[in-house]
Coordinates of C-alpha atoms in Angstrom, one line a residue:
M1 CA -0.1 -0.1 0.2
H2 CA 2.5 2.6 1.3
A3 CA 5.1 1.1 -2.2
S4 CA 1.8 2.0 -4.5
L5 CA 1.6 5.7 -2.2
K6 CA 5.0 6.3 -3.1
I7 CA 4.8 5.4 -6.7
V8 CA 1.7 7.4 -7.3
W9 CA 3.1 10.5 -5.8
S10 CA 6.6 10.2 -7.8
I11 CA 4.6 9.7 -10.9
L12 CA 2.9 13.1 -10.2
F13 CA 5.8 15.0 -8.6
S14 CA 7.8 13.9 -12.1
L15 CA 4.9 15.3 -14.1
S16 CA 4.7 18.0 -12.5
F17 CA 8.5 18.7 -12.8
L18 CA 8.1 18.0 -16.5
Y19 CA 5.0 20.5 -16.6
I20 CA 7.0 23.1 -14.8
K21 CA 9.9 22.6 -16.9
G22 CA 8.2 23.5 -19.9
A23 CA 9.1 27.4 -20.1
D24 CA 11.3 27.9 -23.2
T25 CA 14.9 28.5 -23.2
L26 CA 15.8 32.4 -24.8
F27 CA 18.1 31.8 -27.6
V28 CA 19.7 35.2 -28.9
D29 CA 21.4 35.8 -31.5
H30 CA 22.9 38.7 -34.3
S31 CA 19.7 38.6 -36.3
S32 CA 18.1 40.5 -33.4
G33 CA 19.4 43.6 -30.4
D34 CA 15.8 43.4 -28.7
Y35 CA 14.0 40.3 -27.3
N36 CA 10.6 40.0 -25.7
L37 CA 10.8 37.7 -22.5
T38 CA 6.8 36.5 -23.4
S39 CA 5.1 34.3 -20.7
N40 CA 6.3 31.0 -22.7
Y41 CA 9.9 31.9 -21.7
L42 CA 8.7 32.8 -17.8
S43 CA 8.4 30.5 -14.8
I44 CA 6.3 32.2 -11.7
F45 CA 6.7 31.4 -8.0
R46 CA 4.4 33.5 -5.5
D47 CA 5.6 34.1 -1.6
S48 CA 2.6 34.7 0.1
S49 CA 4.6 34.5 3.4
R50 CA 7.5 36.6 2.0
T51 CA 10.6 34.6 3.5
F52 CA 12.2 32.6 0.7
E53 CA 15.5 33.8 -0.2
I54 CA 17.5 32.9 -3.2
E55 CA 19.0 29.8 -1.6
D56 CA 15.8 28.2 -1.1
L57 CA 14.9 28.4 -4.2
I58 CA 17.7 27.4 -6.4
R59 CA 17.7 24.0 -5.1
E60 CA 16.4 21.4 -7.4
D61 CA 13.7 20.0 -5.3
K62 CA 12.2 23.3 -5.2
A63 CA 11.8 23.6 -9.1
H64 CA 8.4 22.4 -9.0
W65 CA 7.2 25.5 -7.1
F66 CA 7.8 28.0 -10.2
R67 CA 4.8 27.8 -12.5
P68 CA 3.9 29.3 -16.0
P69 CA 2.3 32.5 -15.9
E70 CA -1.7 32.5 -16.0
S71 CA -1.8 34.2 -18.9
T72 CA 0.3 36.1 -21.5
N73 CA 0.5 39.0 -19.6
P74 CA 1.7 38.4 -16.4
H75 CA 1.6 40.6 -13.5
A76 CA 2.6 41.0 -9.6
F77 CA -1.1 41.4 -8.4
D78 CA -1.0 40.7 -4.9
P79 CA 0.9 43.7 -3.0
Q80 CA 1.1 41.4 0.3
A81 CA 3.5 38.7 -1.6
N82 CA 6.7 38.6 -2.8
Y83 CA 7.0 37.2 -6.8
W84 CA 9.8 35.6 -8.5
V85 CA 10.3 35.1 -11.7
R86 CA 12.8 32.4 -13.4
F87 CA 13.7 32.3 -16.8
T88 CA 16.9 30.9 -18.9
V89 CA 18.9 33.1 -21.8
K90 CA 21.5 31.2 -24.1
G91 CA 23.6 32.0 -26.9
K92 CA 27.2 32.8 -28.1
V93 CA 26.7 36.3 -28.7
L94 CA 26.2 36.7 -25.1
T95 CA 29.8 36.7 -24.6
Q96 CA 30.8 39.0 -27.7
K97 CA 29.2 42.0 -27.1
G98 CA 27.4 43.9 -24.0
W99 CA 23.8 42.8 -22.9
I100 CA 21.0 44.1 -20.4
L101 CA 18.1 43.0 -18.7
E102 CA 15.3 45.6 -18.6
A103 CA 12.4 45.7 -16.4
A104 CA 9.6 48.0 -18.0
D105 CA 7.3 48.8 -15.0
P106 CA 9.1 51.5 -13.1
R107 CA 6.0 51.3 -9.9
I108 CA 8.6 48.3 -8.6
N109 CA 9.5 48.9 -4.9
E110 CA 12.3 46.4 -4.9
I111 CA 13.5 44.2 -7.9
A112 CA 16.6 42.1 -7.0
V113 CA 18.3 40.0 -10.0
F114 CA 20.2 36.8 -9.4
Y115 CA 22.6 34.6 -11.3
K116 CA 25.0 32.2 -11.0
K117 CA 28.7 33.2 -11.7
T118 CA 31.3 31.2 -13.3
S119 CA 32.7 30.5 -9.6
G120 CA 29.6 28.8 -8.5
K121 CA 28.4 31.9 -6.1
M122 CA 25.1 33.7 -6.9
A123 CA 25.5 37.3 -7.9
K124 CA 22.8 40.0 -6.8
E125 CA 21.9 43.1 -8.4
K126 CA 18.9 45.3 -6.9
A127 CA 17.0 48.6 -7.4
G128 CA 13.7 49.6 -6.8
M129 CA 11.5 53.0 -5.7
L130 CA 12.6 52.6 -2.1
Y131 CA 16.1 53.6 -2.9
T132 CA 17.5 56.9 -4.8
F133 CA 17.6 57.4 -8.5
D134 CA 21.0 57.4 -8.2
Q135 CA 21.7 54.2 -6.9
K136 CA 20.3 52.4 -10.1
P137 CA 22.8 50.6 -12.4
Y138 CA 22.0 52.6 -14.8
Q139 CA 20.2 56.1 -15.2
H140 CA 17.3 55.0 -16.9
K141 CA 13.7 55.4 -15.9
N142 CA 13.0 51.9 -16.1
F143 CA 15.1 49.1 -13.9
V144 CA 18.7 47.9 -16.1
F145 CA 20.8 45.7 -15.2
E146 CA 23.8 44.8 -16.9
L147 CA 24.2 40.7 -18.4
P148 CA 27.5 39.0 -17.5
N149 CA 29.9 38.3 -20.7
D150 CA 31.7 35.7 -19.5
Q151 CA 29.1 32.5 -20.0
E152 CA 26.6 31.6 -23.0
Q153 CA 23.8 30.2 -20.9
F154 CA 22.2 31.9 -17.7
T155 CA 19.3 31.1 -15.7
F156 CA 18.1 34.4 -14.0
Y157 CA 16.1 34.7 -10.8
V158 CA 14.2 37.8 -10.4
Q159 CA 12.4 39.1 -6.8
I160 CA 9.8 41.5 -7.1
K161 CA 8.8 43.6 -4.0
S162 CA 5.8 45.6 -5.0
S163 CA 3.2 47.3 -3.1
T164 CA 1.1 48.5 -6.7
Q165 CA 0.1 46.0 -9.0
S166 CA 3.0 45.4 -11.1
A167 CA 3.7 44.3 -14.6
L168 CA 6.1 41.4 -15.5
L169 CA 7.5 43.1 -18.5
F170 CA 11.2 41.7 -19.1
R171 CA 13.1 42.7 -22.3
I172 CA 16.9 41.2 -23.2
R173 CA 18.5 44.1 -25.5
S174 CA 21.9 45.0 -26.6
F175 CA 23.6 48.0 -25.7
E176 CA 23.5 49.4 -29.4
F177 CA 19.7 48.6 -29.2
F178 CA 19.0 49.7 -25.8
T179 CA 20.9 53.2 -26.7
F180 CA 19.2 53.6 -29.7
Y181 CA 15.9 52.8 -28.1
A182 CA 16.0 54.7 -25.0
L183 CA 17.1 57.9 -26.9
Y184 CA 13.6 57.8 -29.2
E185 CA 11.7 57.2 -26.2
Y186 CA 12.6 59.9 -24.3
Y187 CA 12.6 62.1 -27.1
L188 CA 9.1 61.2 -27.8
L189 CA 8.1 61.5 -24.1
G190 CA 10.1 64.5 -24.2
L191 CA 7.1 65.7 -27.1
F192 CA 4.5 64.3 -25.0
Y193 CA 5.4 66.4 -21.9
G194 CA 6.4 69.6 -23.9
I195 CA 3.1 69.6 -25.7
L196 CA 1.4 69.2 -22.4
A197 CA 3.5 71.9 -20.7
I198 CA 3.0 74.5 -23.1
M199 CA -0.8 73.9 -22.9
S200 CA -0.8 74.6 -19.8
L201 CA 1.1 77.7 -19.7
Y202 CA -0.9 79.0 -22.5
N203 CA -4.1 78.4 -20.8
L204 CA -2.6 79.6 -17.3
L205 CA -1.8 83.2 -19.0
L206 CA -5.1 83.3 -20.6
Y207 CA -6.5 83.0 -17.4
F208 CA -4.9 85.8 -16.2
T209 CA -5.9 87.9 -19.2
F210 CA -9.9 87.2 -19.5
K211 CA -10.5 86.0 -16.1
E212 CA -12.3 83.1 -17.3
S213 CA -12.4 80.3 -14.3
L214 CA -12.3 77.3 -17.2
Y215 CA -8.9 78.5 -18.5
L216 CA -7.5 77.6 -15.0
Y217 CA -10.0 74.2 -14.5
Y218 CA -8.3 73.3 -17.8
T219 CA -4.9 74.5 -16.8
L220 CA -4.9 72.2 -13.4
Y221 CA -6.3 69.4 -15.7
V222 CA -3.2 69.5 -18.4
A223 CA -1.0 69.0 -14.7
S224 CA -2.9 66.5 -13.4
C225 CA -2.0 64.6 -16.4
I226 CA 1.8 65.3 -16.3
L227 CA 2.0 64.5 -12.5
I228 CA -0.3 61.3 -13.3
T229 CA 2.0 60.3 -16.2
F230 CA 5.1 60.8 -14.5
A231 CA 4.3 58.6 -12.0
E232 CA 3.2 56.0 -14.4
D233 CA 6.4 56.3 -16.9
G234 CA 8.5 57.1 -14.0
L235 CA 10.3 60.5 -15.5
G236 CA 9.0 61.9 -12.3
F237 CA 11.5 60.1 -10.2
H238 CA 14.3 60.5 -12.9
F239 CA 14.2 64.0 -12.7
I240 CA 12.1 66.0 -10.3
W241 CA 12.4 63.8 -7.0
G242 CA 14.8 61.1 -7.5
K243 CA 16.4 62.0 -4.5
I244 CA 13.3 61.7 -2.4
P245 CA 12.0 58.2 -3.3
E246 CA 9.4 58.6 -0.5
L247 CA 7.8 61.1 -2.9
N248 CA 6.6 58.2 -5.6
Y249 CA 3.8 56.9 -2.8
F250 CA 2.3 60.1 -2.5
V251 CA 2.4 61.2 -6.1
F252 CA 0.8 57.4 -7.0
N253 CA -1.8 58.1 -4.4
I254 CA -2.5 61.9 -5.2
S255 CA -2.1 61.8 -8.5
P256 CA -5.0 59.7 -9.7
L257 CA -7.4 61.5 -7.4
L258 CA -6.3 64.9 -8.9
F259 CA -6.4 63.5 -12.1
L260 CA -10.6 62.5 -11.3
V261 CA -11.5 65.6 -9.8
S262 CA -9.7 67.9 -12.0
F263 CA -11.7 66.4 -15.0
A264 CA -14.9 66.5 -13.8
V265 CA -14.6 70.1 -12.7
Y266 CA -13.5 70.9 -16.5
S267 CA -15.8 69.0 -17.5
I268 CA -18.5 70.3 -15.6
S269 CA -17.9 74.0 -16.1
F270 CA -17.6 73.4 -20.6
L271 CA -20.3 71.5 -20.9
E272 CA -22.4 74.1 -18.7
L273 CA -24.1 70.7 -16.9
R274 CA -25.3 72.0 -13.9
Q275 CA -27.3 74.3 -15.8
R276 CA -28.2 72.7 -18.5
L277 CA -28.1 69.1 -17.6
P278 CA -28.8 69.1 -13.6
F279 CA -29.7 65.1 -13.3
I280 CA -26.2 64.3 -15.0
Y281 CA -24.7 67.1 -13.3
K282 CA -25.5 65.1 -9.8
G283 CA -24.5 61.9 -11.4
I284 CA -21.2 63.0 -12.0
L285 CA -20.6 64.4 -8.5
F286 CA -21.7 61.3 -7.0
F287 CA -19.9 58.8 -8.7
T288 CA -16.7 61.3 -8.8
G289 CA -17.2 61.4 -5.1
L290 CA -18.0 57.7 -4.4
T291 CA -14.7 57.1 -6.5
C292 CA -12.6 59.4 -4.4
L293 CA -13.9 57.6 -1.5
Y294 CA -12.8 54.0 -3.0
F295 CA -9.4 55.7 -3.5
I296 CA -9.0 56.7 0.3
I297 CA -9.8 53.3 1.5
K298 CA -7.5 51.5 -0.6
I299 CA -5.0 53.8 0.5
L300 CA -5.6 53.4 4.1
R301 CA -5.7 49.7 3.5
G302 CA -1.9 50.2 2.4
H303 CA -2.8 49.5 -1.5
Y304 CA -0.8 52.1 -3.9
G305 CA -1.2 53.0 -6.8
W306 CA -4.2 53.9 -9.1
N307 CA -6.9 51.4 -10.4
V308 CA -8.4 52.7 -13.8
T309 CA -11.4 50.7 -13.5
A310 CA -12.6 52.9 -10.9
Y311 CA -13.0 55.5 -13.3
I312 CA -15.2 54.2 -15.8
L313 CA -18.3 55.0 -14.4
P314 CA -17.5 58.7 -13.8
F315 CA -16.2 58.8 -17.4
T316 CA -18.8 56.9 -19.2
L317 CA -21.1 59.4 -17.4
I318 CA -19.1 63.1 -18.3
Y319 CA -18.9 60.9 -22.0
I320 CA -23.0 61.2 -21.9
G321 CA -23.3 64.7 -21.0
G322 CA -21.2 65.6 -23.8
L323 CA -23.1 63.5 -25.9
V324 CA -26.2 64.9 -24.6
R325 CA -24.8 68.5 -24.8
W326 CA -24.2 67.9 -28.8
R327 CA -27.4 66.9 -29.6
Q328 CA -28.2 70.1 -27.8
N329 CA -26.5 72.1 -30.7
F330 CA -23.8 73.4 -28.4
R331 CA -21.2 73.0 -31.1
P332 CA -18.0 72.9 -29.0
A333 CA -19.6 69.9 -27.1
G334 CA -18.6 67.7 -30.6
Y335 CA -15.1 68.8 -30.2
F336 CA -15.2 68.0 -26.4
V337 CA -16.4 64.5 -27.7
I338 CA -14.5 63.6 -30.3
A339 CA -11.3 64.8 -27.9
Y340 CA -12.4 62.8 -24.9
T341 CA -13.5 59.7 -27.5
F342 CA -9.7 58.9 -27.2
T343 CA -8.9 59.3 -23.5
I344 CA -11.9 56.9 -22.3
A345 CA -11.0 54.2 -25.1
A346 CA -7.6 54.4 -23.4
V347 CA -9.5 53.8 -19.9
Y348 CA -11.6 51.2 -21.0
I349 CA -8.3 49.1 -22.9
T350 CA -6.1 49.6 -20.1
A351 CA -9.1 48.5 -17.8
L352 CA -9.3 45.4 -19.7
R353 CA -5.6 44.8 -20.3
I354 CA -5.1 45.0 -16.7
N355 CA -8.1 42.6 -15.8
K356 CA -6.6 40.0 -18.4
F357 CA -9.9 40.3 -20.7
L358 CA -7.1 41.7 -23.2
E359 CA -3.5 40.0 -24.0
W360 CA -2.0 42.9 -25.5
D361 CA 1.6 44.3 -24.1
N362 CA 3.1 46.3 -26.3
I363 CA 4.3 50.1 -26.7
F364 CA 1.2 50.8 -27.9
T365 CA -0.9 49.2 -24.4
I366 CA 2.0 50.6 -22.4
Y367 CA 1.4 54.3 -23.9
I368 CA -2.1 54.3 -25.1
L369 CA -3.3 56.9 -22.0
N370 CA 0.1 59.2 -23.2
F371 CA -1.2 59.0 -26.6
S372 CA -4.9 59.7 -26.2
L373 CA -3.9 62.6 -23.7
V374 CA -1.9 64.2 -26.3
V375 CA -4.9 64.2 -29.0
E376 CA -7.4 65.2 -26.5
V377 CA -5.5 67.8 -24.9
L378 CA -4.8 69.5 -28.5
L379 CA -8.5 68.8 -29.5
L380 CA -9.8 70.1 -26.0
S381 CA -7.9 73.5 -26.9
L382 CA -9.7 73.5 -30.2
A383 CA -13.0 72.7 -28.5
Q384 CA -12.1 75.8 -26.2
A385 CA -11.3 78.3 -29.1
D386 CA -14.8 76.9 -30.6
R387 CA -16.2 77.8 -27.0
F388 CA -14.8 80.8 -27.0
R389 CA -15.6 82.0 -30.5
Q390 CA -19.3 80.6 -30.2
I391 CA -19.8 83.0 -26.9
K392 CA -18.0 86.0 -28.5
L393 CA -20.7 85.7 -31.1
D394 CA -23.5 85.2 -28.9
K395 CA -22.3 88.5 -27.2
E396 CA -22.0 90.1 -30.7
R397 CA -25.4 88.9 -31.6
V398 CA -26.5 90.2 -28.0
Q399 CA -24.8 93.4 -28.7
E400 CA -26.6 93.8 -31.8
E401 CA -30.3 93.0 -30.2
A402 CA -29.2 95.7 -27.9
I403 CA -28.2 98.2 -30.4
G404 CA -31.5 97.1 -32.6
K405 CA -33.5 98.2 -29.5
L406 CA -31.6 101.1 -28.7
Q407 CA -32.5 102.2 -32.4
E408 CA -35.6 101.5 -31.9
L409 CA -36.1 103.5 -28.9
N410 CA -34.7 106.5 -30.8
L411 CA -37.2 106.1 -33.6
I412 CA -39.6 106.2 -30.9
K413 CA -38.4 109.0 -29.3
D414 CA -37.6 110.6 -32.0
R415 CA -41.3 109.9 -33.2
I416 CA -42.8 111.0 -29.8
N417 CA -40.4 114.2 -29.9
R418 CA -41.7 115.0 -33.3
E419 CA -45.2 114.5 -32.0
I420 CA -45.0 117.0 -29.0
E421 CA -43.4 119.7 -31.1
A422 CA -46.3 119.6 -33.5
R423 CA -48.6 119.8 -30.8
V424 CA -46.3 122.2 -29.3
D425 CA -46.5 124.0 -32.9
L426 CA -50.3 123.5 -33.0
Q427 CA -50.9 125.3 -29.7
T428 CA -48.2 128.2 -30.4
K429 CA -50.1 128.7 -33.3
E430 CA -53.8 128.8 -31.8
L431 CA -52.4 131.1 -29.5
R432 CA -50.7 133.1 -31.4
E433 CA -54.0 133.1 -33.4
K434 CA -56.1 134.0 -30.4
K435 CA -53.8 136.6 -29.1
E436 CA -54.5 138.0 -32.9
I437 CA -58.0 138.1 -32.1
I438 CA -57.9 139.5 -28.5
E439 CA -55.3 142.3 -29.8
L440 CA -58.1 142.8 -32.7
Q441 CA -60.7 143.3 -30.2
N442 CA -59.1 145.2 -28.2
H443 CA -58.1 147.5 -30.6
D444 CA -61.7 148.0 -31.4
L445 CA -62.3 148.2 -27.9
S446 CA -60.2 151.2 -27.8
K447 CA -61.9 152.7 -30.8
A448 CA -65.1 152.4 -29.0
N449 CA -63.9 154.1 -25.9
E450 CA -62.7 156.7 -27.8
Q451 CA -66.1 157.1 -29.7
L452 CA -67.7 156.3 -26.5
K453 CA -65.2 159.5 -24.9
R454 CA -66.3 162.1 -27.7
Q455 CA -69.9 161.4 -27.4
A456 CA -69.6 162.0 -23.5
E457 CA -67.7 165.2 -24.5
E458 CA -70.8 165.8 -26.3
I459 CA -73.4 165.2 -24.1
S460 CA -71.3 166.9 -21.3
R461 CA -70.7 170.3 -23.6
M462 CA -75.0 169.9 -24.5
N463 CA -75.4 169.7 -21.0
Q464 CA -73.5 173.0 -20.4
L465 CA -75.6 174.4 -23.0
L466 CA -78.7 173.5 -21.6
S467 CA -78.0 174.6 -17.9
Q468 CA -76.9 177.8 -19.6
Q469 CA -80.2 178.0 -21.5
K470 CA -82.2 177.1 -18.6
E471 CA -80.2 180.0 -16.2
A472 CA -80.9 182.6 -19.3
L473 CA -84.5 181.9 -19.1
E474 CA -84.6 182.2 -15.3
V475 CA -83.4 185.6 -15.3
N476 CA -85.7 186.9 -17.8

């Protein structure tokens, strides 16, 4: 019975060992200077206890602990565990020119590379965000380690300690290709950040010039884009806070909140959602607050970094608001929707990739958010210009309407003045005619008075004559 059990266990162990040994060996030669360590070359061991050292894992009886990745896009998903990655590289060209191993995710707390030297001892090189930038073996945004050139075959063990969800992306590159690619990559990233910096500064100047709050919201949004991509691609650690590695965690935690809040505020202001679509406005506030609360709880629980999946609800609602405003004939919303389409597509693709629904892992998916943000920022600038133009046209239309009303009022005033003048002239004429009549009547009265006066004088003379005759008769 015991012998049978031993045979069964031996068979199972052998099968599992064969299964685990199924990882391919990466062969390098002169045909290429760039080799991607895809999942078929990797074996992974998840150390949940965080207690195992390299001496424990290189033993032959522990080889079955390493298993093939569960997907073609392997990640270190558990921040409470250490991940060990094993792979083998072989080729005569390793001894003929310089080669490097590059870990493409710059957000790893600690990364250690182990390999066996010709003396039989294990060599170790380490780096990570817990150390200052100048402690890296190579001054590059990613983690780069020089491969030894004294053997044609090496089996590497890479230990990953990270408080964020880190991608297990590794490449073997020649010095020549690495130099070319690094210069090209930094050049493109320089263009990316240059465009964002120029647009941010330009809109800040517009804010100081016009005192329009929308320009300030746009400036803060672009600044948050710069900050979150600084954290994601490692350039912030390279060029700004390389001497203060503790800032990596602060930026990782605060940049997702600033990115979400600044874009929500900008979108609400640009689309005038509070006045035009109060229901969507309240929904955006609710889901934005809920997402911020999720990030805060996540930070308090010791889980660092941003989860792009959490952006889907508020970002989708903002997108719906833009579509509705566009249907309401708000022309700048068209530019907004087109620009935002790139960003929300990047958010969805990144979320699908992180959650293993998409097995894409290339430079497009890695930098898709950068690409989309550049396009979005440029199109949003056009949207703001169109919005400013429409506001200007609206003001001109209002001014023209006001001028038309003023002209109409002036016409009414002139008509009323003419009517008043006509009435005054008529009344003046009537008064003049009455005056003439009165003067004529006064003249007639004066003549009548003079005639009466003469008649009175005649009567007076006649009375005197009669009096004299009466006296004469009395004397006789």
